[in-house]
Amino acid sequence: MEQPVTVGRATRASGEEPEALEALVGASLTARVTLDENGTVTGWNAGAERLLGYSAGQLTGHRAADLLAEPIPVRGGLPTLAELPRWNGDIALRHRDGRKLTVRILAHHRPPGADAPAWLIVSALTDRQSPAGLDDSLVSWSFAQSPCCAQAIYDTRLRLRRANADMERATALTEEEMRGLRVSEIVDDGAGLRAERGMARVLRTGEPEYQENYLRAPGESREHAWSVFMSALRDHEGTVQGVCLSAHDMTEQFWARKRLQLIAEASRRIGSTLDVTRTAQELADVTVPALADFVSVDLLAALDDAPEPPVPAVPAEGPLLLRRAAVRSVTPDAPESVVAAGAVGSYPAGSLHFESLRTGRPALHEVSDTGVTAWLARDPARAARVRAFGIHSVMTVPLAARGTTLGVAFFVRHRNQEPFGHDDLVLAGELAARAAVSIDNARRYTRERTTAVTLQRSLLPQRLPRQAAVDVASRYLPAGGHVGVGGDWFDVIPLSGARVALVVGDVVGHGLVASATMGRLRTAVRTLADIDLPCDELLTHLDDLVARLNTEEESDGERTPAGSAKTSGDVGATCLYAVYDPVTRRCCFSGAGHPVPAVVSPEGTVELVGLPAAPPLGVGGLPYEATEVVLPEGSLLALYTNGLIEAPDRDPDTGVHRLREALARPAASLEALCDTVLADLLPQRPADDVALLIARTRALDARQVATWAVPADPSAVAQTRKDVVAQLERWGLSDAEFVTELIVSELVTNAIRHAEPPVQLRLIHDTTLICEVSDGGTTAPHLRRARTYDEGGRGLLLVAQLTERWGTRQSATGKTIWAEQTLSPA
């Protein structure tokens, strides 16, 4: 069904009958002729017959050129008529009675293939029936009655002379009331003064000027946007005699543009971080004051610790508990808010927040609405805020994403007297939808990050083990921003012979996979360290392990379903392994693609340990080498991951330089030194995980160590026991004599009987008592259960029962069997 089209005050169907239209326009008032491409007449109307005296029957099918009294004038440089889309001008024609007529014509050349003649030629005939002076009247009426443009005419003194009906409506004044006044006197606003200054420039230069002004007409609550054109009015001699001001109301286009700008601004600002509270605040910041005078963003308190999928969000009967995540107001400190930021508010059934989340649809309310007044009647504190600030219009928009209800955004107007409209509700819904997706992303990221951090911290040492070789302090900082937790780790591992292993490593990547891989590698390092492998050999075994993990990942990747993430080849890590011996004060280092450690001498000099270049773990192909350094007692060792020295705004060399400066600075304790290093080198939110381990070396006094070379003769065992007892008495350890004699007797006897010389016994007295027997053999003993009538096989079992721990370590010349006893407090 055709829709009616409004023309003036009359309504016509769009399918106007041709006969009625011809009668309306007076078809005979125009001479209309159609020609084909060859110039042959194909159409001839009554107006053409009136003009030249020929009937249609006389000329149809004849050449139109026969009617020319003179050749058609051709303008220089123009293409031929056949190439022109249109031609207009004066031509000389011959009337049927022989007289010559000069006729002004307009010729349209229609495109080839159109279902119409090639040329349409028209010429207006003088309408002698038009009343005299009609043209001037039409001009006057069109100015006064123009429905789409507010116009006013000003003289050379910029005093108003004429104004049309639209200008009268825009200013709420009649033409007579404005006559003789200036623009700045008619509009008491900065926009009036700007327009008057522009009109003065038009009078001075004669050039037109354009402005955009924004003002509110008296009696209207909404500000209008005006597109203002000012142009000079000239007489026949070209002298400027006045200025015409035309103003087009572009309010709808202006607000549409503002809404698009606000959406673009929201796309740029909302979701800049993966933080729930900050994302909610970004929604509030974007919409105040551009859309509302006050905005609060409230998230469901039930989602604070909700599992996935979340629990049902909206209770059927109420009340609804919402946590205020963000608030923003045009008034400082947002006094309109009844609930403080971070606090939980209770919203009963029937409240705007409750109903918005129950229905899941945005809603627009005036404060005078029945539902709003009923809610406020049950909430005196909120009602008092409404009265105090003159709140008159509100919107509630649910926040939901991926099927999860998150909360509600509450928009209020009180300073802006224009009530919210449908367009505002649509805009608020668009902004809330964008924010909801970002909030949900942040919520999911926060939950996963918390899980990963919890996993990672559970895999790191909860407290550093007791050992005598070094005093240690450590720090671990998970990465800030979007990268998530990584695979950095550190460890302190007590070894036999009062030695200690210091480890720092970094797994490539971030997230749960990196944390889990870090846990596997840390366990592997502790296992390999427990069997006392040398530094370089330990890293070689660790490199093989990472290579096997890569192979496993690649095998899993082949079975990965289409469209899912593949992880093949992603396992890689760097590591630094150091072993310090407090007896010899020697420290052995070996690294796998890791930043080199720093050593601070007791005098405060900071040096980097020169380690051979080595690839990261998992690369393979090159051997790992060990470097041994003798450290004075009281030296500091600093082991760290690359997140400490690398940053987006600086190169690693600069980071190393700043690290050396921080380490050289005196500190009250190792804990204080760790804090100093982190404060000097790291931003508030580091871009990568950071692990830092600082150790101060200790050295055992020579009087705490006793060593004997034992002859390879069973008779030497008795003398060895006597020497050990005498040494224990000198140390004041008489209570340990009986157990130590048994341990020494068993270990020395086994070495003499089953191993190869040379045999050496060493006692180390520190917080524990360590007994070590070294020999030239390579076969390690092991525990076994002796049968009833066996003459031997019970010695190591006895040693294991009497000591805190025992074990074997290999060396380049043989092996060492050690046993450690816990000493009773003095």
mmCIF file of N, CA and C in Angstrom, residues 30 97 130 177 179 309 321 408 592 743:
data_model
loop_
_atom_site.group_PDB
_atom_site.id
_atom_site.type_symbol
_atom_site.label_atom_id
_atom_site.label_comp_id
_atom_site.label_asym_id
_atom_site.label_seq_id
_atom_site.Cartn_x
_atom_site.Cartn_y
_atom_site.Cartn_z
ATOM 1 N N THR A 30 4.797 24.740 -22.096
ATOM 2 C CA THR A 30 6.176 24.427 -22.471
ATOM 3 C C THR A 30 6.167 23.764 -23.831
ATOM 4 N N ASP A 97 4.852 30.591 -40.679
ATOM 5 C CA ASP A 97 4.474 31.708 -41.549
ATOM 6 C C ASP A 97 5.693 32.419 -42.123
ATOM 7 N N SER A 130 -0.449 35.120 -15.962
ATOM 8 C CA SER A 130 0.060 35.349 -14.610
ATOM 9 C C SER A 130 -0.203 36.780 -14.188
ATOM 10 N N GLU A 177 8.617 43.015 17.106
ATOM 11 C CA GLU A 177 9.308 43.175 18.389
ATOM 12 C C GLU A 177 10.820 43.213 18.231
ATOM 13 N N ARG A 179 12.385 44.375 15.300
ATOM 14 C CA ARG A 179 12.804 45.349 14.299
ATOM 15 C C ARG A 179 13.610 46.473 14.955
ATOM 16 N N PRO A 309 30.059 -22.047 35.770
ATOM 17 C CA PRO A 309 29.230 -20.874 35.496
ATOM 18 C C PRO A 309 28.728 -20.216 36.772
ATOM 19 N N LEU A 321 21.483 -7.683 46.273
ATOM 20 C CA LEU A 321 22.695 -7.087 46.835
ATOM 21 C C LEU A 321 23.638 -6.703 45.708
ATOM 22 N N VAL A 408 24.173 -3.415 37.069
ATOM 23 C CA VAL A 408 23.319 -2.404 36.469
ATOM 24 C C VAL A 408 24.022 -1.056 36.524
ATOM 25 N N ALA A 592 72.231 -21.249 31.765
ATOM 26 C CA ALA A 592 71.623 -21.669 30.504
ATOM 27 C C ALA A 592 70.794 -20.508 29.961
ATOM 28 N N ILE A 743 78.947 -44.455 63.355
ATOM 29 C CA ILE A 743 78.877 -44.003 61.955
ATOM 30 C C ILE A 743 80.251 -44.071 61.302
#
